[in-house]
Short mmCIF file of N, CA, C and O in Angstrom, two decimals:
data_model
loop_
_atom_site.label_atom_id
_atom_site.label_comp_id
_atom_site.label_asym_id
_atom_site.label_seq_id
_atom_site.Cartn_x
_atom_site.Cartn_y
_atom_site.Cartn_z
N UNK G 1 33.10 -27.37 19.36
CA UNK G 1 33.14 -28.44 18.36
C UNK G 1 34.23 -28.16 17.34
O UNK G 1 34.49 -27.00 17.03
N UNK G 2 34.83 -29.22 16.82
CA UNK G 2 35.80 -29.07 15.76
C UNK G 2 35.10 -28.58 14.51
O UNK G 2 34.02 -29.07 14.16
N UNK G 3 35.71 -27.61 13.83
CA UNK G 3 35.19 -27.12 12.57
C UNK G 3 36.29 -27.12 11.53
O UNK G 3 37.43 -26.73 11.82
N UNK G 4 35.95 -27.54 10.32
CA UNK G 4 36.84 -27.50 9.17
C UNK G 4 36.12 -26.73 8.07
O UNK G 4 35.02 -27.11 7.69
N UNK G 5 36.73 -25.67 7.57
CA UNK G 5 36.10 -24.81 6.58
C UNK G 5 37.01 -24.70 5.38
O UNK G 5 38.11 -24.14 5.48
N UNK G 6 36.54 -25.21 4.24
CA UNK G 6 37.31 -25.17 3.00
C UNK G 6 37.03 -23.87 2.24
O UNK G 6 35.93 -23.32 2.31
N UNK G 7 38.02 -23.45 1.46
CA UNK G 7 37.85 -22.32 0.57
C UNK G 7 38.82 -22.47 -0.59
O UNK G 7 39.73 -23.30 -0.55
N UNK G 8 38.61 -21.68 -1.63
CA UNK G 8 39.52 -21.64 -2.76
C UNK G 8 39.05 -22.35 -4.01
O UNK G 8 39.73 -22.28 -5.04
N UNK G 9 37.92 -23.02 -3.95
CA UNK G 9 37.40 -23.67 -5.14
C UNK G 9 36.88 -22.67 -6.15
O UNK G 9 36.74 -21.48 -5.87
N UNK G 10 36.61 -23.17 -7.35
CA UNK G 10 36.10 -22.31 -8.41
C UNK G 10 36.17 -22.98 -9.75
O UNK G 10 36.40 -24.18 -9.86
N UNK G 11 35.97 -22.18 -10.78
CA UNK G 11 36.00 -22.62 -12.17
C UNK G 11 37.35 -22.27 -12.77
O UNK G 11 37.80 -21.12 -12.68
N UNK G 12 37.98 -23.26 -13.40
CA UNK G 12 39.29 -23.05 -14.00
C UNK G 12 39.37 -23.84 -15.30
O UNK G 12 38.72 -24.89 -15.44
N UNK G 13 40.13 -23.33 -16.25
CA UNK G 13 40.32 -24.03 -17.52
C UNK G 13 41.33 -25.16 -17.37
O UNK G 13 42.20 -25.13 -16.50
N UNK G 14 41.22 -26.20 -18.22
CA UNK G 14 42.24 -27.25 -18.19
C UNK G 14 43.64 -26.67 -18.30
O UNK G 14 43.89 -25.76 -19.09
N UNK G 15 44.54 -27.22 -17.49
CA UNK G 15 45.90 -26.72 -17.42
C UNK G 15 46.11 -25.64 -16.39
O UNK G 15 47.26 -25.29 -16.11
N UNK G 16 45.04 -25.14 -15.82
CA UNK G 16 45.13 -24.09 -14.83
C UNK G 16 45.42 -24.61 -13.44
O UNK G 16 45.61 -25.81 -13.22
N UNK G 17 45.44 -23.69 -12.48
CA UNK G 17 45.79 -24.01 -11.10
C UNK G 17 44.78 -23.42 -10.14
O UNK G 17 44.17 -22.38 -10.40
N UNK G 18 44.61 -24.08 -9.01
CA UNK G 18 43.86 -23.59 -7.87
C UNK G 18 44.58 -23.99 -6.60
O UNK G 18 45.27 -25.02 -6.58
N UNK G 19 44.38 -23.21 -5.56
CA UNK G 19 44.91 -23.53 -4.25
C UNK G 19 43.76 -23.59 -3.26
O UNK G 19 43.12 -22.57 -2.99
N UNK G 20 43.49 -24.76 -2.72
CA UNK G 20 42.47 -24.94 -1.71
C UNK G 20 43.06 -24.76 -0.32
O UNK G 20 44.22 -25.10 -0.08
N UNK G 21 42.25 -24.24 0.57
CA UNK G 21 42.66 -24.03 1.95
C UNK G 21 41.59 -24.59 2.87
O UNK G 21 40.40 -24.53 2.58
N UNK G 22 42.02 -25.15 3.98
CA UNK G 22 41.13 -25.66 5.01
C UNK G 22 41.56 -25.09 6.34
O UNK G 22 42.69 -25.34 6.79
N UNK G 23 40.68 -24.33 6.97
CA UNK G 23 40.93 -23.75 8.27
C UNK G 23 40.30 -24.62 9.35
O UNK G 23 39.11 -24.92 9.28
N UNK G 24 41.09 -25.02 10.33
CA UNK G 24 40.63 -25.90 11.39
C UNK G 24 40.59 -25.15 12.71
O UNK G 24 41.50 -24.38 13.04
N UNK G 25 39.53 -25.38 13.48
CA UNK G 25 39.40 -24.79 14.80
C UNK G 25 39.02 -25.86 15.81
O UNK G 25 38.42 -26.88 15.48
N UNK G 26 39.39 -25.61 17.07
CA UNK G 26 39.06 -26.49 18.19
C UNK G 26 39.61 -27.89 18.04
O UNK G 26 38.97 -28.88 18.41
N UNK G 27 40.83 -27.99 17.52
CA UNK G 27 41.53 -29.25 17.40
C UNK G 27 43.01 -28.99 17.63
O UNK G 27 43.51 -27.92 17.32
N UNK G 28 43.69 -29.99 18.22
CA UNK G 28 45.15 -29.92 18.34
C UNK G 28 45.74 -30.19 16.97
O UNK G 28 46.07 -31.33 16.62
N UNK G 29 45.86 -29.13 16.19
CA UNK G 29 46.13 -29.28 14.76
C UNK G 29 47.45 -29.98 14.50
O UNK G 29 47.57 -30.77 13.56
N UNK G 30 48.47 -29.69 15.29
CA UNK G 30 49.78 -30.28 15.05
C UNK G 30 49.80 -31.78 15.21
O UNK G 30 50.71 -32.44 14.69
N UNK G 31 48.83 -32.35 15.90
CA UNK G 31 48.74 -33.79 16.09
C UNK G 31 47.80 -34.48 15.09
O UNK G 31 47.77 -35.71 15.04
N UNK G 32 47.05 -33.71 14.35
CA UNK G 32 46.01 -34.25 13.49
C UNK G 32 46.57 -34.75 12.16
O UNK G 32 47.50 -34.17 11.61
N UNK G 33 45.98 -35.83 11.65
CA UNK G 33 46.21 -36.27 10.28
C UNK G 33 45.19 -35.56 9.40
O UNK G 33 43.99 -35.68 9.63
N UNK G 34 45.66 -34.83 8.41
CA UNK G 34 44.80 -34.03 7.55
C UNK G 34 44.78 -34.63 6.15
O UNK G 34 45.81 -35.01 5.60
N UNK G 35 43.58 -34.67 5.57
CA UNK G 35 43.39 -35.32 4.28
C UNK G 35 42.44 -34.51 3.43
O UNK G 35 41.48 -33.93 3.94
N UNK G 36 42.70 -34.48 2.13
CA UNK G 36 41.75 -33.98 1.14
C UNK G 36 41.12 -35.16 0.41
O UNK G 36 41.83 -36.02 -0.12
N UNK G 37 39.80 -35.20 0.40
CA UNK G 37 39.02 -36.13 -0.40
C UNK G 37 38.28 -35.36 -1.49
O UNK G 37 38.14 -34.14 -1.41
N UNK G 38 37.80 -36.07 -2.48
CA UNK G 38 36.94 -35.45 -3.48
C UNK G 38 35.86 -36.43 -3.92
O UNK G 38 36.03 -37.65 -3.82
N UNK G 39 34.75 -35.88 -4.39
CA UNK G 39 33.65 -36.69 -4.87
C UNK G 39 32.98 -35.99 -6.04
O UNK G 39 32.52 -34.86 -5.91
N UNK G 40 32.93 -36.68 -7.17
CA UNK G 40 32.21 -36.21 -8.33
C UNK G 40 30.80 -36.79 -8.31
O UNK G 40 30.57 -37.85 -7.73
N UNK G 41 29.83 -36.12 -8.96
CA UNK G 41 28.46 -36.64 -8.97
C UNK G 41 28.38 -38.07 -9.48
O UNK G 41 28.94 -38.40 -10.52
N UNK G 42 27.70 -38.93 -8.73
CA UNK G 42 27.52 -40.31 -9.12
C UNK G 42 28.72 -41.20 -8.94
O UNK G 42 28.67 -42.37 -9.32
N UNK G 43 29.79 -40.67 -8.36
CA UNK G 43 31.01 -41.45 -8.18
C UNK G 43 31.34 -41.59 -6.70
O UNK G 43 30.84 -40.85 -5.85
N UNK G 44 32.19 -42.56 -6.42
CA UNK G 44 32.64 -42.79 -5.05
C UNK G 44 33.58 -41.68 -4.60
O UNK G 44 34.34 -41.12 -5.38
N UNK G 45 33.52 -41.37 -3.33
CA UNK G 45 34.49 -40.47 -2.73
C UNK G 45 35.87 -41.11 -2.76
O UNK G 45 36.00 -42.31 -2.49
N UNK G 46 36.90 -40.34 -3.07
CA UNK G 46 38.24 -40.88 -3.13
C UNK G 46 39.22 -39.97 -2.40
O UNK G 46 39.06 -38.75 -2.37
N UNK G 47 40.22 -40.60 -1.83
CA UNK G 47 41.28 -39.87 -1.16
C UNK G 47 42.19 -39.25 -2.20
O UNK G 47 42.69 -39.95 -3.09
N UNK G 48 42.43 -37.96 -2.07
CA UNK G 48 43.29 -37.24 -3.01
C UNK G 48 44.70 -37.11 -2.46
O UNK G 48 45.68 -37.39 -3.16
N UNK G 49 44.82 -36.67 -1.23
CA UNK G 49 46.13 -36.46 -0.61
C UNK G 49 45.97 -36.43 0.89
O UNK G 49 44.94 -36.01 1.40
N UNK G 50 47.00 -36.89 1.59
CA UNK G 50 46.96 -36.89 3.04
C UNK G 50 48.33 -36.49 3.57
O UNK G 50 49.36 -36.74 2.93
N UNK G 51 48.33 -35.84 4.72
CA UNK G 51 49.57 -35.42 5.37
C UNK G 51 49.45 -35.72 6.85
O UNK G 51 48.46 -35.36 7.49
N UNK G 52 50.44 -36.41 7.40
CA UNK G 52 50.37 -36.81 8.79
C UNK G 52 51.03 -35.79 9.69
O UNK G 52 51.48 -34.73 9.25
N UNK G 53 51.09 -36.10 10.98
CA UNK G 53 51.60 -35.14 11.95
C UNK G 53 53.10 -34.89 11.81
O UNK G 53 53.60 -33.90 12.35
N UNK G 54 53.80 -35.77 11.11
CA UNK G 54 55.22 -35.59 10.83
C UNK G 54 55.48 -35.02 9.44
O UNK G 54 56.62 -35.02 8.98
N UNK G 55 54.42 -34.60 8.76
CA UNK G 55 54.45 -34.01 7.43
C UNK G 55 54.74 -35.02 6.33
O UNK G 55 55.09 -34.65 5.21
N UNK G 56 54.60 -36.30 6.64
CA UNK G 56 54.66 -37.30 5.60
C UNK G 56 53.41 -37.24 4.73
O UNK G 56 52.31 -37.01 5.24
N UNK G 57 53.57 -37.44 3.43
CA UNK G 57 52.46 -37.27 2.49
C UNK G 57 52.24 -38.51 1.64
O UNK G 57 53.17 -39.28 1.37
N UNK G 58 51.01 -38.68 1.19
CA UNK G 58 50.62 -39.70 0.21
C UNK G 58 49.61 -39.09 -0.73
O UNK G 58 48.82 -38.22 -0.34
N UNK G 59 49.60 -39.56 -1.98
CA UNK G 59 48.75 -39.00 -3.01
C UNK G 59 48.05 -40.07 -3.82
O UNK G 59 48.60 -41.17 -4.03
N UNK G 60 46.87 -39.73 -4.30
CA UNK G 60 46.22 -40.51 -5.33
C UNK G 60 47.13 -40.55 -6.56
O UNK G 60 47.70 -39.53 -6.95
N UNK G 61 47.27 -41.72 -7.17
CA UNK G 61 48.21 -41.85 -8.29
C UNK G 61 47.95 -40.83 -9.40
O UNK G 61 48.89 -40.28 -9.98
N UNK G 62 46.69 -40.55 -9.69
CA UNK G 62 46.36 -39.68 -10.81
C UNK G 62 46.69 -38.22 -10.56
O UNK G 62 46.66 -37.42 -11.50
N UNK G 63 47.01 -37.84 -9.33
CA UNK G 63 47.36 -36.45 -9.04
C UNK G 63 48.83 -36.28 -8.69
O UNK G 63 49.29 -35.14 -8.51
N UNK G 64 49.58 -37.36 -8.60
CA UNK G 64 51.00 -37.26 -8.27
C UNK G 64 51.73 -36.40 -9.30
O UNK G 64 51.54 -36.55 -10.50
N UNK G 65 52.55 -35.50 -8.81
CA UNK G 65 53.28 -34.59 -9.67
C UNK G 65 52.52 -33.35 -10.04
O UNK G 65 53.11 -32.42 -10.61
N UNK G 66 51.21 -33.33 -9.78
CA UNK G 66 50.39 -32.16 -10.08
C UNK G 66 49.88 -31.46 -8.83
O UNK G 66 49.76 -30.24 -8.81
N UNK G 67 49.55 -32.23 -7.80
CA UNK G 67 48.99 -31.67 -6.56
C UNK G 67 50.03 -31.76 -5.45
O UNK G 67 50.82 -32.71 -5.39
N UNK G 68 49.98 -30.79 -4.55
CA UNK G 68 50.85 -30.79 -3.38
C UNK G 68 50.02 -30.44 -2.15
O UNK G 68 49.37 -29.40 -2.11
N UNK G 69 50.05 -31.31 -1.15
CA UNK G 69 49.42 -31.03 0.13
C UNK G 69 50.47 -30.49 1.09
O UNK G 69 51.62 -30.95 1.09
N UNK G 70 50.09 -29.51 1.88
CA UNK G 70 51.00 -28.94 2.86
C UNK G 70 50.20 -28.48 4.06
O UNK G 70 48.97 -28.36 4.00
N UNK G 71 50.90 -28.24 5.15
CA UNK G 71 50.21 -27.77 6.36
C UNK G 71 51.02 -26.66 7.01
O UNK G 71 52.26 -26.63 6.95
N UNK G 72 50.31 -25.74 7.63
CA UNK G 72 50.89 -24.66 8.41
C UNK G 72 50.33 -24.81 9.81
O UNK G 72 49.21 -24.37 10.10
N UNK G 73 51.09 -25.44 10.68
CA UNK G 73 50.57 -25.73 12.02
C UNK G 73 50.33 -24.46 12.84
O UNK G 73 49.41 -24.42 13.65
N UNK G 74 51.14 -23.43 12.63
CA UNK G 74 50.95 -22.19 13.36
C UNK G 74 49.64 -21.52 13.00
O UNK G 74 49.04 -20.83 13.82
N UNK G 75 49.17 -21.73 11.76
CA UNK G 75 47.93 -21.14 11.28
C UNK G 75 46.76 -22.09 11.34
O UNK G 75 45.64 -21.70 10.97
N UNK G 76 46.98 -23.32 11.76
CA UNK G 76 45.92 -24.35 11.78
C UNK G 76 45.26 -24.49 10.42
O UNK G 76 44.03 -24.53 10.31
N UNK G 77 46.07 -24.58 9.38
CA UNK G 77 45.54 -24.69 8.03
C UNK G 77 46.26 -25.78 7.25
O UNK G 77 47.46 -26.04 7.45
N UNK G 78 45.52 -26.43 6.38
CA UNK G 78 46.08 -27.37 5.43
C UNK G 78 45.69 -26.88 4.04
O UNK G 78 44.60 -26.34 3.84
N UNK G 79 46.60 -27.07 3.07
CA UNK G 79 46.43 -26.57 1.72
C UNK G 79 46.53 -27.70 0.72
O UNK G 79 47.16 -28.73 0.96
N UNK G 80 45.91 -27.49 -0.42
CA UNK G 80 46.08 -28.36 -1.56
C UNK G 80 46.34 -27.49 -2.78
O UNK G 80 45.42 -26.84 -3.28
N UNK G 81 47.59 -27.45 -3.22
CA UNK G 81 47.95 -26.75 -4.44
C UNK G 81 47.71 -27.69 -5.61
O UNK G 81 48.29 -28.79 -5.66
N UNK G 82 46.88 -27.29 -6.54
CA UNK G 82 46.49 -28.11 -7.67
C UNK G 82 46.94 -27.43 -8.95
O UNK G 82 46.47 -26.34 -9.28
N UNK G 83 47.86 -28.07 -9.66
CA UNK G 83 48.40 -27.55 -10.91
C UNK G 83 48.05 -28.48 -12.06
O UNK G 83 47.75 -29.66 -11.85
N UNK G 84 48.10 -27.95 -13.26
CA UNK G 84 47.82 -28.71 -14.48
C UNK G 84 46.51 -29.48 -14.34
O UNK G 84 46.42 -30.68 -14.59
N UNK G 85 45.48 -28.75 -13.94
CA UNK G 85 44.18 -29.35 -13.68
C UNK G 85 43.57 -29.92 -14.95
O UNK G 85 43.74 -29.38 -16.04
N UNK G 86 42.85 -31.01 -14.78
CA UNK G 86 42.21 -31.74 -15.86
C UNK G 86 40.71 -31.80 -15.60
O UNK G 86 40.27 -31.71 -14.45
N UNK G 87 39.89 -31.98 -16.64
CA UNK G 87 38.45 -32.10 -16.42
C UNK G 87 38.07 -33.18 -15.42
O UNK G 87 37.10 -33.01 -14.67
N UNK G 88 38.81 -34.28 -15.37
CA UNK G 88 38.51 -35.35 -14.42
C UNK G 88 38.78 -34.96 -12.97
O UNK G 88 38.41 -35.70 -12.06
N UNK G 89 39.42 -33.82 -12.75
CA UNK G 89 39.60 -33.31 -11.39
C UNK G 89 38.35 -32.62 -10.87
O UNK G 89 38.30 -32.26 -9.69
N UNK G 90 37.35 -32.42 -11.72
CA UNK G 90 36.12 -31.77 -11.30
C UNK G 90 35.43 -32.58 -10.22
O UNK G 90 35.14 -33.76 -10.40
N UNK G 91 35.16 -31.96 -9.08
CA UNK G 91 34.55 -32.64 -7.95
C UNK G 91 34.35 -31.63 -6.83
O UNK G 91 34.84 -30.51 -6.89
N UNK G 92 33.61 -32.06 -5.82
CA UNK G 92 33.60 -31.35 -4.55
C UNK G 92 34.75 -31.88 -3.73
O UNK G 92 34.88 -33.10 -3.54
N UNK G 93 35.59 -30.99 -3.25
CA UNK G 93 36.76 -31.35 -2.46
C UNK G 93 36.46 -31.10 -0.99
O UNK G 93 36.01 -30.02 -0.60
N UNK G 94 36.74 -32.12 -0.17
CA UNK G 94 36.43 -32.08 1.26
C UNK G 94 37.70 -32.17 2.09
O UNK G 94 38.57 -33.00 1.81
N UNK G 95 37.77 -31.37 3.11
CA UNK G 95 38.82 -31.44 4.10
C UNK G 95 38.41 -32.44 5.19
O UNK G 95 37.25 -32.46 5.61
N UNK G 96 39.35 -33.26 5.63
CA UNK G 96 39.10 -34.28 6.63
C UNK G 96 40.22 -34.26 7.65
O UNK G 96 41.39 -34.06 7.30
N UNK G 97 39.86 -34.47 8.91
CA UNK G 97 40.85 -34.51 9.98
C UNK G 97 40.58 -35.68 10.90
O UNK G 97 39.43 -36.05 11.15
N UNK G 98 41.65 -36.27 11.38
CA UNK G 98 41.58 -37.25 12.46
C UNK G 98 42.36 -36.67 13.63
O UNK G 98 43.56 -36.38 13.50
N UNK G 99 41.69 -36.49 14.74
CA UNK G 99 42.35 -35.95 15.92
C UNK G 99 43.43 -36.89 16.41
O UNK G 99 43.19 -38.09 16.58
N UNK G 100 44.61 -36.35 16.66
CA UNK G 100 45.69 -37.15 17.22
C UNK G 100 45.52 -37.41 18.70
O UNK G 100 46.25 -38.23 19.26
N UNK G 101 44.59 -36.76 19.34
CA UNK G 101 44.34 -36.93 20.77
C UNK G 101 43.15 -37.86 21.04
O UNK G 101 43.25 -38.76 21.88
N UNK G 102 42.05 -37.65 20.34
CA UNK G 102 40.85 -38.44 20.55
C UNK G 102 40.66 -39.54 19.53
O UNK G 102 39.91 -40.50 19.77
N UNK G 103 41.27 -39.41 18.35
CA UNK G 103 41.04 -40.33 17.25
C UNK G 103 39.76 -40.06 16.49
O UNK G 103 39.45 -40.79 15.53
N UNK G 104 39.01 -39.04 16.86
CA UNK G 104 37.74 -38.76 16.20
C UNK G 104 37.95 -38.16 14.81
O UNK G 104 38.87 -37.36 14.61
N UNK G 105 37.09 -38.53 13.85
CA UNK G 105 37.16 -37.95 12.51
C UNK G 105 36.22 -36.77 12.34
O UNK G 105 35.14 -36.73 12.95
N UNK G 106 36.61 -35.84 11.47
CA UNK G 106 35.81 -34.66 11.20
C UNK G 106 35.87 -34.34 9.72
O UNK G 106 36.88 -34.58 9.06
N UNK G 107 34.78 -33.76 9.22
CA UNK G 107 34.66 -33.39 7.81
C UNK G 107 34.32 -31.92 7.66
O UNK G 107 33.55 -31.37 8.45
N UNK G 108 34.87 -31.30 6.63
CA UNK G 108 34.43 -29.98 6.23
C UNK G 108 33.21 -30.07 5.33
O UNK G 108 32.72 -31.16 4.99
N UNK G 109 32.70 -28.91 4.91
CA UNK G 109 31.48 -28.86 4.12
C UNK G 109 31.72 -29.04 2.63
O UNK G 109 30.78 -29.30 1.88
N UNK G 110 32.95 -28.90 2.20
CA UNK G 110 33.31 -29.08 0.81
C UNK G 110 33.37 -27.79 0.03
O UNK G 110 32.70 -26.81 0.35
N UNK G 111 34.19 -27.79 -1.02
CA UNK G 111 34.28 -26.67 -1.94
C UNK G 111 34.34 -27.22 -3.37
O UNK G 111 35.03 -28.20 -3.64
N UNK G 112 33.59 -26.60 -4.26
CA UNK G 112 33.45 -27.09 -5.63
C UNK G 112 34.64 -26.67 -6.48
O UNK G 112 35.01 -25.49 -6.49
N UNK G 113 35.21 -27.63 -7.19
CA UNK G 113 36.24 -27.37 -8.20
C UNK G 113 35.70 -27.85 -9.53
O UNK G 113 35.33 -29.02 -9.68
N UNK G 114 35.64 -26.96 -10.51
CA UNK G 114 35.17 -27.29 -11.84
C UNK G 114 36.25 -26.94 -12.85
O UNK G 114 36.69 -25.79 -12.90
N UNK G 115 36.66 -27.93 -13.63
CA UNK G 115 37.70 -27.75 -14.64
C UNK G 115 37.03 -27.93 -16.00
O UNK G 115 36.62 -29.04 -16.36
N UNK G 116 36.92 -26.86 -16.75
CA UNK G 116 36.17 -26.89 -18.00
C UNK G 116 36.64 -25.77 -18.92
O UNK G 116 36.98 -24.68 -18.47
N UNK G 117 36.63 -26.06 -20.23
CA UNK G 117 36.97 -25.06 -21.21
C UNK G 117 35.79 -24.12 -21.45
O UNK G 117 34.63 -24.51 -21.36
#
């Protein structure tokens, strides 16, 4: 089965940085569209950043210029570098993949990011 495992979340002060990582197994990673979503308590899940198989990227407007999504196909990993973090960035961040071969979607278990003084 495809597995996505996030890591790198934690508690950080406003203005700080975190780097999230998602390790993918049992998927043709180089063909997959990889996305980071986030969800705060009581709020809708929202797309934060996505990177396609050609390394094209798109971002949520509120994170543009602060977050960078990247992928390492040799390592089957996708990253989210988060800089100048704000309290509104507090959420559970989820890794998501769409297989480029089957079209099936997959979700990771999530990692908590808390931005607080």
